[in-house]
Coordinates of C-alpha atoms and ligand atoms in Angstrom, one line a residue:
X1361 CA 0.0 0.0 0.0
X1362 CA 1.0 3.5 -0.9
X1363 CA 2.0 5.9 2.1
X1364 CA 1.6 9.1 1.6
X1365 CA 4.0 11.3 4.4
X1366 CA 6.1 13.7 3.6
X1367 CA 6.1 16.3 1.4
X1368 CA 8.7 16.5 -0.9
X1369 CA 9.9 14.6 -4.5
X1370 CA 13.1 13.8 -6.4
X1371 CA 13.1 13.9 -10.2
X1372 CA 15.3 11.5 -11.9
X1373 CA 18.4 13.7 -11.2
X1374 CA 17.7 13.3 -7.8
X1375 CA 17.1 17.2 -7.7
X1376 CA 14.0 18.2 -5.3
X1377 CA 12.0 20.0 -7.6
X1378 CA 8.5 20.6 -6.0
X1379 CA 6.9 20.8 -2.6
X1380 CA 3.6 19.3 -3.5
X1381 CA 4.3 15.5 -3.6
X1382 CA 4.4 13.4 -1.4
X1383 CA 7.0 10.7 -0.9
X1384 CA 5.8 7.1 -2.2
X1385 CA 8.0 3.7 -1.3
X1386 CA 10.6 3.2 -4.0
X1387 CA 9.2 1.4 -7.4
X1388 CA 10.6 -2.1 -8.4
X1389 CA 13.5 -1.4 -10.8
X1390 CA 13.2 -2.5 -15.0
X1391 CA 15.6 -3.0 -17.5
X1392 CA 13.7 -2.2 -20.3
X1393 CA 12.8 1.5 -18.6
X1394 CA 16.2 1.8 -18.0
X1395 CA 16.8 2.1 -22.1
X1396 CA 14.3 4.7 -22.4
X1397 CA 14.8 8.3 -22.3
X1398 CA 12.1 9.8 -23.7
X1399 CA 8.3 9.3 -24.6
X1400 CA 9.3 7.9 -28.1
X1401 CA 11.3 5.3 -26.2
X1402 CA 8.4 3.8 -24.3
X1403 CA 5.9 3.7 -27.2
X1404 CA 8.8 1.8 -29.3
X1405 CA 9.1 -0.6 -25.7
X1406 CA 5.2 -0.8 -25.6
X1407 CA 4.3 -1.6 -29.1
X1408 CA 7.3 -4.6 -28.5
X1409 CA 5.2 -6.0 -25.7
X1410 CA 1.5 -5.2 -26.8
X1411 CA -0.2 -7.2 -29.2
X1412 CA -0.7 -5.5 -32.2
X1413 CA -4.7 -5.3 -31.8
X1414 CA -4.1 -4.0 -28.5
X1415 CA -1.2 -1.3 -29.3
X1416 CA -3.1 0.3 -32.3
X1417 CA -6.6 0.6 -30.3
X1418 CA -4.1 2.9 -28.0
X1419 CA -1.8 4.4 -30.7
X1420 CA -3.9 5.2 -33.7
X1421 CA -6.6 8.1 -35.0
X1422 CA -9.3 7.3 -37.0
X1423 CA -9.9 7.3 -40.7
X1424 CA -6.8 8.6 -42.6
X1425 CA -5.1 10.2 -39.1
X1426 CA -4.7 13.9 -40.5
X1427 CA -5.9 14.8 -37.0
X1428 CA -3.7 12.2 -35.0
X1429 CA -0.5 13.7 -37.3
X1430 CA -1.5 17.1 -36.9
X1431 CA -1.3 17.1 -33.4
X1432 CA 2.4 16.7 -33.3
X1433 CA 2.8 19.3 -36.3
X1434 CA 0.6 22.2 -34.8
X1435 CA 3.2 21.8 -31.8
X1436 CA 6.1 21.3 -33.8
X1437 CA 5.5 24.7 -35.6
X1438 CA 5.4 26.6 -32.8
X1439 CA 8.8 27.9 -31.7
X1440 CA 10.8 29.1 -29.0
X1441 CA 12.7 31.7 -27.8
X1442 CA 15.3 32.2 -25.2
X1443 CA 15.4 34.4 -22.2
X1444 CA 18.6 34.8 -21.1
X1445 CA 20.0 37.0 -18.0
X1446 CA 17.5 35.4 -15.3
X1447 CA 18.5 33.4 -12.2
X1448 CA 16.9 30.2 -13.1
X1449 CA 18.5 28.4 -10.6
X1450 CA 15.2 27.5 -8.0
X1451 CA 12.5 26.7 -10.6
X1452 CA 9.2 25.9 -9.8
X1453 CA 7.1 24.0 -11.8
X1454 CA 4.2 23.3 -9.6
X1455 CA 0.2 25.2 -10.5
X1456 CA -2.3 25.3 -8.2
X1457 CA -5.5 24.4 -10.2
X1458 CA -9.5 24.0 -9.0
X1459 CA -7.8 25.5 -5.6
X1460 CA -5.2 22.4 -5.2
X1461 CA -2.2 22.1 -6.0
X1462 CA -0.2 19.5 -9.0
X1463 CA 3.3 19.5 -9.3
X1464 CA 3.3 20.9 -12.5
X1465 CA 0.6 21.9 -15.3
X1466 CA -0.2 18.5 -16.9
X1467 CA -3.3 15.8 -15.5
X1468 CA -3.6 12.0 -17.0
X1469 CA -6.4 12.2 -19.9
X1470 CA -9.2 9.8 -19.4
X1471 CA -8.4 6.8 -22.0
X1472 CA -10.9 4.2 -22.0
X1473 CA -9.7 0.6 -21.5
X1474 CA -6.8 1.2 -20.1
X1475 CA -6.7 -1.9 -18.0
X1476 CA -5.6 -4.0 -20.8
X1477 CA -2.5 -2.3 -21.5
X1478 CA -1.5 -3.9 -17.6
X1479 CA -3.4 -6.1 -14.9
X1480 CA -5.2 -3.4 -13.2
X1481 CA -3.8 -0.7 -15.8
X1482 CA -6.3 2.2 -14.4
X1483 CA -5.3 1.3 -10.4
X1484 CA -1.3 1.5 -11.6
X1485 CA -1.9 4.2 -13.9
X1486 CA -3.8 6.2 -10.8
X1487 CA -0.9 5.5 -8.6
X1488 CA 1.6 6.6 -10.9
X1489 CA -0.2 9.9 -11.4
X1490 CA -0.1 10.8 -7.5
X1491 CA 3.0 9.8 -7.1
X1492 CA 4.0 12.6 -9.7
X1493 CA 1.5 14.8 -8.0
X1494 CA -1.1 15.0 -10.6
X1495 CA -4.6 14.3 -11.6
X1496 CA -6.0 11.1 -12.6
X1497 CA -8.5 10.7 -14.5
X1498 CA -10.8 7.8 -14.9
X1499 CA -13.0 6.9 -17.9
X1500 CA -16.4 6.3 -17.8
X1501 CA -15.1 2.7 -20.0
X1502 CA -12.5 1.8 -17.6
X1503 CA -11.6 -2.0 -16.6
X1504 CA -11.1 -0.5 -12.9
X1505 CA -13.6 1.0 -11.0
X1506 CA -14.7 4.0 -9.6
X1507 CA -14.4 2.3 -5.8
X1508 CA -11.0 0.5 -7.0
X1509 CA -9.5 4.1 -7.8
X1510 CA -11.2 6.0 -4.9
X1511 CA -8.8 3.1 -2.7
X1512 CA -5.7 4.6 -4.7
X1513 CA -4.2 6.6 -1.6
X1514 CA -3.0 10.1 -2.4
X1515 CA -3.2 11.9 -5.3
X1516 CA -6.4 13.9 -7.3
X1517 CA -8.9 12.0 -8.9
X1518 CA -11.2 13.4 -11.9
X1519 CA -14.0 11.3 -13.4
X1520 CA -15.1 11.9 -17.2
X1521 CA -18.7 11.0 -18.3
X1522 CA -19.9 10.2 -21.6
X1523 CA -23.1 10.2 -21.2
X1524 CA -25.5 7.5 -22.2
X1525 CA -29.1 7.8 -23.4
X1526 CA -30.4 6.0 -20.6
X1527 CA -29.6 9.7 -18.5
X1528 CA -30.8 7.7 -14.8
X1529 CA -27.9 5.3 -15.3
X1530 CA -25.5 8.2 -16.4
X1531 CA -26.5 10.2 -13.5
X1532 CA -26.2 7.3 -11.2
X1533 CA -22.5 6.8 -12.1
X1534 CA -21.8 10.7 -11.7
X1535 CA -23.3 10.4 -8.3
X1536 CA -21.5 7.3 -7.5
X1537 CA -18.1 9.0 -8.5
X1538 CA -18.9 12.3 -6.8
X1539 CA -19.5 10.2 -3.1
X1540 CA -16.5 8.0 -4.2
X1541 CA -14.8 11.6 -3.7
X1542 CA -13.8 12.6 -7.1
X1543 CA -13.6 15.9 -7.6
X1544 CA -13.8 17.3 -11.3
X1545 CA -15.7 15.8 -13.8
X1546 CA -15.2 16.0 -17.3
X1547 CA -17.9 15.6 -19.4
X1548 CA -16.9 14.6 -23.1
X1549 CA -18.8 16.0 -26.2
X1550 CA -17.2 14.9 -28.9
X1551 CA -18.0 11.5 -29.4
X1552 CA -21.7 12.2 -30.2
X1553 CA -21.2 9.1 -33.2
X1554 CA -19.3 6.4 -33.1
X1555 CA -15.7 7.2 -35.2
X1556 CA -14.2 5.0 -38.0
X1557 CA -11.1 3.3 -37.0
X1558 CA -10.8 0.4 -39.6
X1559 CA -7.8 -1.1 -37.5
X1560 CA -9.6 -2.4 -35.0
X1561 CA -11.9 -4.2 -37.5
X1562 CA -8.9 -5.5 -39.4
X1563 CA -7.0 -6.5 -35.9
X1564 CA -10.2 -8.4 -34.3
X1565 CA -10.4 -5.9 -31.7
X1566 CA -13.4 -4.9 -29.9
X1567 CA -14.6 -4.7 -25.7
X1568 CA -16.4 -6.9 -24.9
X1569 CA -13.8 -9.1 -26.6
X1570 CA -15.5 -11.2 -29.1
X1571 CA -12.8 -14.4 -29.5
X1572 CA -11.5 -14.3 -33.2
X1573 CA -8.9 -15.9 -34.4
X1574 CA -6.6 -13.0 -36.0
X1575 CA -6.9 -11.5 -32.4
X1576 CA -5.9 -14.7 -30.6
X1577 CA -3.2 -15.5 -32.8
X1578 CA -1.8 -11.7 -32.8
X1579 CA -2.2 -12.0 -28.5
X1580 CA -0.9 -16.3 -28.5
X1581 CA 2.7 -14.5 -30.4
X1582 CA 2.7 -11.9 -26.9
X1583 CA 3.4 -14.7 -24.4
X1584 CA 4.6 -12.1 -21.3
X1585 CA 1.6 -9.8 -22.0
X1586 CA -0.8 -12.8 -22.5
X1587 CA 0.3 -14.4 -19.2
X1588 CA 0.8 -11.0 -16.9
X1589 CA -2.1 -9.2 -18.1
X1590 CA -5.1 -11.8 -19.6
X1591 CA -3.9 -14.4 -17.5
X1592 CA -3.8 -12.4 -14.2
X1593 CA -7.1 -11.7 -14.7
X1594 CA -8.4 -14.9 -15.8
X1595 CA -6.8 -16.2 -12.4
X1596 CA -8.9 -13.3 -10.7
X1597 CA -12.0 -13.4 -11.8
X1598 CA -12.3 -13.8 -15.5
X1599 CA -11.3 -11.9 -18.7
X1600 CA -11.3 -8.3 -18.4
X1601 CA -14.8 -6.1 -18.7
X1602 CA -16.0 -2.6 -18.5
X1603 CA -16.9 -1.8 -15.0
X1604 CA -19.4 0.7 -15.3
X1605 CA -21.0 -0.5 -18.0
X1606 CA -24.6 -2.5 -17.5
X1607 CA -24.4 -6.0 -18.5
X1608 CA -24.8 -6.9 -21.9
X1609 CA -28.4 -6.7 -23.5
X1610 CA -29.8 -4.9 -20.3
X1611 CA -30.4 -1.2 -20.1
X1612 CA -31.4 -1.1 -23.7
X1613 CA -27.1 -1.7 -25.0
X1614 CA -26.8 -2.1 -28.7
X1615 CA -25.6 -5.5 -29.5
X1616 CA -22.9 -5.7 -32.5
X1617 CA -24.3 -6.3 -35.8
X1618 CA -22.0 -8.0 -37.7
X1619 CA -22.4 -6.2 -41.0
X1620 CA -21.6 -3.1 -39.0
X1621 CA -18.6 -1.5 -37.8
X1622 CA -17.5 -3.2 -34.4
X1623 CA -17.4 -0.4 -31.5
X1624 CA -14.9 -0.8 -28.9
X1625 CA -17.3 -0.3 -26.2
X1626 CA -20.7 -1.2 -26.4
X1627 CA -23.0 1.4 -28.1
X1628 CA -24.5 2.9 -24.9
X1629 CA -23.7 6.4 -25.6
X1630 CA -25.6 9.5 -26.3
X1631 CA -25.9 11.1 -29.7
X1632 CA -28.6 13.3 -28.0
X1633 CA -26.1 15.2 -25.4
X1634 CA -27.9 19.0 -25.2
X1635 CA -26.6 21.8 -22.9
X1636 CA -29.6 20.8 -21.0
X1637 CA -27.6 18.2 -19.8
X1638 CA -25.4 20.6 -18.1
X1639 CA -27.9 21.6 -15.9
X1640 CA -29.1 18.4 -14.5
X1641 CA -25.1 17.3 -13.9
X1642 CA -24.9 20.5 -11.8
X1643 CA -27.7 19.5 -9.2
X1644 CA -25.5 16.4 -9.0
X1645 CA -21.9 17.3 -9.0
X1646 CA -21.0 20.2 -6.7
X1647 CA -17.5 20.5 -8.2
X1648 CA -15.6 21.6 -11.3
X1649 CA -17.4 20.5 -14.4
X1650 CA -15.3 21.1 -17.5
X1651 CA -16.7 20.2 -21.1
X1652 CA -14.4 18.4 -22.9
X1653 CA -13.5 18.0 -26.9
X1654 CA -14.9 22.1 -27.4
X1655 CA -13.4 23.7 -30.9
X1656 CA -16.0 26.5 -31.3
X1657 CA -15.1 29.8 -29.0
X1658 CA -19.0 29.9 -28.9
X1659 CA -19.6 26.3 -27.5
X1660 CA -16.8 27.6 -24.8
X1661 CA -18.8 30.8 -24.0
X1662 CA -21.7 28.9 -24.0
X1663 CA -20.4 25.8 -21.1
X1664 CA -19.4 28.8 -19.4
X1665 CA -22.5 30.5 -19.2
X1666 CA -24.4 27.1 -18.3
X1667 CA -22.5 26.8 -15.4
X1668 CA -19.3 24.8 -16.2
X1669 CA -16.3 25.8 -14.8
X1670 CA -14.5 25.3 -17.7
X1671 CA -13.5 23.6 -21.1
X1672 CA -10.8 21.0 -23.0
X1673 CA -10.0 21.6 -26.2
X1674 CA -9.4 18.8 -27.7
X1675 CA -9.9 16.5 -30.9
X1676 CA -9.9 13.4 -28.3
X1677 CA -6.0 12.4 -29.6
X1678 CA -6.9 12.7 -33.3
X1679 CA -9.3 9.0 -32.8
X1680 CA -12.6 11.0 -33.6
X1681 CA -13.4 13.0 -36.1
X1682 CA -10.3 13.0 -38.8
X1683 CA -9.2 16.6 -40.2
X1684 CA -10.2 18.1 -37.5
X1685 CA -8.7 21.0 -36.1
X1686 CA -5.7 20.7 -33.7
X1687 CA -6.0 22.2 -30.4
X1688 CA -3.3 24.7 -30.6
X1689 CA -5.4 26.5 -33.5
X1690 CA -8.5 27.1 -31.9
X1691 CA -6.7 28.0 -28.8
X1692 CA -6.1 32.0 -29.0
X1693 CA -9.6 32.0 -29.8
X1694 CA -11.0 30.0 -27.3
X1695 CA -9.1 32.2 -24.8
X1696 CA -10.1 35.2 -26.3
X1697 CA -13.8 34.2 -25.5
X1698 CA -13.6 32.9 -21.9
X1699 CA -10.1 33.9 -20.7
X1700 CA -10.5 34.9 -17.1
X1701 CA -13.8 33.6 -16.6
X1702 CA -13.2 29.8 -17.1
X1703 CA -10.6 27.1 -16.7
X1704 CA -8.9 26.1 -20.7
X1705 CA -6.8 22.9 -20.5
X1706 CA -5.8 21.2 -23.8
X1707 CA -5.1 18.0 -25.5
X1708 CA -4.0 16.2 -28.5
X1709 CA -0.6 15.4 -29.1
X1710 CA 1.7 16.7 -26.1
X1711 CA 5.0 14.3 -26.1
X1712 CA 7.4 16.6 -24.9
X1713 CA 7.9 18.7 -21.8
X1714 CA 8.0 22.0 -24.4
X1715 CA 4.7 21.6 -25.7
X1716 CA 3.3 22.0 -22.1
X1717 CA 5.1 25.4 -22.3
X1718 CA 3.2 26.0 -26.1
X1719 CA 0.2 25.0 -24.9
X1720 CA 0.6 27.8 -21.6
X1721 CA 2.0 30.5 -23.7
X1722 CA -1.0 30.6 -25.8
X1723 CA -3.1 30.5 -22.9
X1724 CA -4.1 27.4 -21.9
X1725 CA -3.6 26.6 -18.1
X1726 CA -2.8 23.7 -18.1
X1727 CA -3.1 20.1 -20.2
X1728 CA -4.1 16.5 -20.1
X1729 CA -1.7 13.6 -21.3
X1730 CA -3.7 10.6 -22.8
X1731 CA -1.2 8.3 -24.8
X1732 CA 2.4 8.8 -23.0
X1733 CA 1.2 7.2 -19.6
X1734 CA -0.6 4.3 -21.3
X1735 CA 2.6 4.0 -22.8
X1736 CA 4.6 3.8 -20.0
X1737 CA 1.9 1.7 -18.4
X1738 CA 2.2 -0.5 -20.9
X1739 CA 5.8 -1.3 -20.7
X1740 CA 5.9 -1.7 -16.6
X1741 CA 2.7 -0.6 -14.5
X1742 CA 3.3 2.1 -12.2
X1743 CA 6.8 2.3 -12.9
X1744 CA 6.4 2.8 -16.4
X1745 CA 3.5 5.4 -16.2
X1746 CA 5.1 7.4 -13.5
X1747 CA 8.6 7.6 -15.7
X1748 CA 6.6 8.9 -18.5
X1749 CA 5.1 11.9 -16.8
X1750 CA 9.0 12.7 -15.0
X1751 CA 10.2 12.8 -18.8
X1752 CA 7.4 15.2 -19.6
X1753 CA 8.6 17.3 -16.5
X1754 CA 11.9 17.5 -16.2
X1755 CA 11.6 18.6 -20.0
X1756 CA 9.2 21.0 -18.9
X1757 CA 11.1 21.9 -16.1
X1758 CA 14.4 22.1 -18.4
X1759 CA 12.4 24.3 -21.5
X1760 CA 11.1 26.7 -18.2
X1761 CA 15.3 27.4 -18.0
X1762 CA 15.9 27.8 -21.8
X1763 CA 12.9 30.4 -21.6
X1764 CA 13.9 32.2 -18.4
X1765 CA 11.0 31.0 -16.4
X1766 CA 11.3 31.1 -12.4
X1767 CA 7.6 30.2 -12.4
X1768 CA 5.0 28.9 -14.2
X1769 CA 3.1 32.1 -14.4
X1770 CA 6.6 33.7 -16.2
X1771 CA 5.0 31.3 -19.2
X1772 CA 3.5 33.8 -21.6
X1773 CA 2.9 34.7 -25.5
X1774 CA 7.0 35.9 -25.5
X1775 CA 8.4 32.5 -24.6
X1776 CA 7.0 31.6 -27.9
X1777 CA 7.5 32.7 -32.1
X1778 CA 4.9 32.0 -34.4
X1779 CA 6.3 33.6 -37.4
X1780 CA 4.8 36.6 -39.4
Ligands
FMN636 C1 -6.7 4.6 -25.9 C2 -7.5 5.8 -25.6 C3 -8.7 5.8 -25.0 C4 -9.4 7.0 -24.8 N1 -10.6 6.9 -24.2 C5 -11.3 8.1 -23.9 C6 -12.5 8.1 -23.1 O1 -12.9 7.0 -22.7 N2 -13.1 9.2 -22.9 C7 -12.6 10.4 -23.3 O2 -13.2 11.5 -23.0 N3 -11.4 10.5 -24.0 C8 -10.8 9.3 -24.3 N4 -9.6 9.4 -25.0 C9 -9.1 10.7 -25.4 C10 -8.1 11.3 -24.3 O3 -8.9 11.7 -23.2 C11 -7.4 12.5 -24.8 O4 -8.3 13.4 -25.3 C12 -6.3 12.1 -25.9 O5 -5.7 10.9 -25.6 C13 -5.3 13.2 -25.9 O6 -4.3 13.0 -26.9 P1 -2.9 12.3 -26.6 O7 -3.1 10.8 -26.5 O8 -2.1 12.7 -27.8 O9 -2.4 12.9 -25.3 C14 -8.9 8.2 -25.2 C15 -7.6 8.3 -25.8 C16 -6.9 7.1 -26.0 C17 -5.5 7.2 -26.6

């Protein structure tokens, strides 16, 4: 079990860096993390150990992945610039955010079926992210539970909804997270339709896992995952399943059809989400909502207006709709609209510390990470996931030098170049 004390970490330089975190019992040590040095270096690990069904449901976009490459391109355009002549000696990367504080502006992006990346992926993944001192957040089709996480000691721990059409059952789950003591909920709005990812059709891949034989054959040729993850869980209770979802063929849940496109979670969600919604979440939840996957400066003004507390822009890690903008675009706009009077995190393609710093310049305040700790998940649990999000700050930690940064608030539209 986790003990959460004292108040201090060490990043991987053994440097104490921030005085929000506290101090967790020393994590198992792995050869194969040892050869990785950066974010690239865990996804190369992970897809080694993944089956191939499994790695592409976590790595890829949808349709012809404009979005998922333009991600990484609308960050890679964006320069920066030196600061020089500032004592840069005693940086502090730490925010305070919804009134508490994370050890520095990023929290872990809800990504559904995370659990099969690891045994217990969302539990590891949870653990990692308070012992890095920052938010988790769980997905509404997560493997672990809203009770399983809630036991996760330390750390911050958001819950995002989709929201089904059966609204009792989605409003039972929001309550059951808010007593579980959650404590921002993130209610995602763009995944109205189900998106086209012909991979997973191709690869046999779909939750509930319907046995196929391209799938078992691609998982039989990944002994170590098939025996630490599957076989974990087959020795504790039986295959995998989503935790919050109602069983099968109850609660009015779309069974496949097998001339159509195979979902990767059962076909329970809403395509009739309305700001409505908004207002019957707010008699349940008492704390931070924040509308997630928002392009349009007037869908931000609007969540604003209905009583969120803020919005993510995001094109949900380029897997939803393809072409669509990336976040970094619709950013100055989006800031324009509710800067000052509502909370902007982004996502979408952050892999290095420096985009955190693009992402703040422009005025975001802070972001979510989806991919990198699944990554690092994938390749050792906690150890793996926790390693990930030190890379992302000690880079972030390292561009806040390069930029003359003493704190995170120095962050603004001069540490960056965007051309003429
Ligand atoms: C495997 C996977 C599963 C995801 N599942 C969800 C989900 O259940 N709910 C949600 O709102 N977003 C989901 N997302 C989107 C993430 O929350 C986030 O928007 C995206 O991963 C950010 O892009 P990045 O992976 O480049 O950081 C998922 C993303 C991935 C990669």
């Amino acid at each position: 079990m986790n003990q959460a004390v004292v108040i201090e970490d060490k990043d991987i330089a053994g440097k104490a860096t921030s005085p929000v975190v506290p101090v967790f019992p020393p994590l198992q040590p792995n050869r194969t993390l040892d050869r990785c040095y950066n974010i690239a270096d865990l996804r190369e690990a992970a897809q080694k150990r993944l089956p191939r069904c499994v790695f592409e449901f976590f790595d890829r976009g949808s349709e012809d992945e404009v979005a998922l490459r333009g991600n990484r391109e609308a960050f890679q355009k964006i320069k920066l610039r030196n600061k020089v002549m500032v004592d840069v000696s005693k940086r502090d990367a730490s925010i305070s955010l919804f009134g508490k504080p994370m050890a520095f502006p990023l929290a872990v992006a809800p990504t559904g079926v995370a659990g099969v990346c690891w045994y217990n992926g969302e539990v590891e993944l949870a653990r990692a992210a308070a012992r890095a001192g920052i938010p988790f957040t769980l997905a509404t089709p997560s493997v672990q539970s809203i009770e399983q996480i809630a036991a996760v000691e330390g750390g911050r721990k958001w819950f995002q909804l989709y929201m089904w059409r059966e609204r009792d059952l989605s409003h039972a789950l929001v309550k059951r997270a808010w007593d579980a003591g959650f404590e921002v909920l993130l209610l995602t709005a763009d995944t109205a339709v189900a998106p086209v990812r012909e991979y997973n059709r191709r690869n046999g891949f779909s939750m509930p896992f319907v046995p196929n034989f391209t799938a078992l054959a691609d998982m039989a040729a990944h002994p170590t995952w098939l025996a630490s993850v599957m076989g974990r869980y087959w020795m504790n209770g039986g295959l995998p399943k989503l935790a919050h979802y109602p069983k099968e063929g109850g609660h009015g849940v779309a069974q496949p059809q097998p001339k159509q496109p195979r979902s990767v979670v059962p076909n329970l969600r809403g395509d009739n989400l309305t700001w409505d919604d908004i207002k019957r979440l707010r008699d349940i939840w008492k704390g931070p909502i924040l509308l997630k996957g928002v392009h349009l400066a007037e869908d931000a003004e609007r969540a604003i207006a209905e009583g969120c507390e803020g919005v993510i822009i995001s094109n949900h890690g380029g897997r939803n709709l393809d072409t669509a903008v990336s976040s970094l675009d619709v950013l100055p706009d989006i800031k324009s609209a509710i800067g000052g009077k509502g909370t902007i995190i982004v996502d979408s393609g952050v892999r290095r510390g420096g985009d955190i710093v693009k992402a703040l310049a422009l005025g975001a305040d802070a972001v979510l990470s989806g991919r990198p700790g699944l990554y690092g998940t994938s390749v050792a649990g906690e150890a793996g996931a926790y390693k990930a999000f030190q890379f992302l700050k000690n880079e972030f930690e390292t561009v806040m030098g390069f930029t003359g940064c003493q704190k995170v608030s120095d962050i603004s539209d001069k540490t960056i170049w965007m051309g003429k």
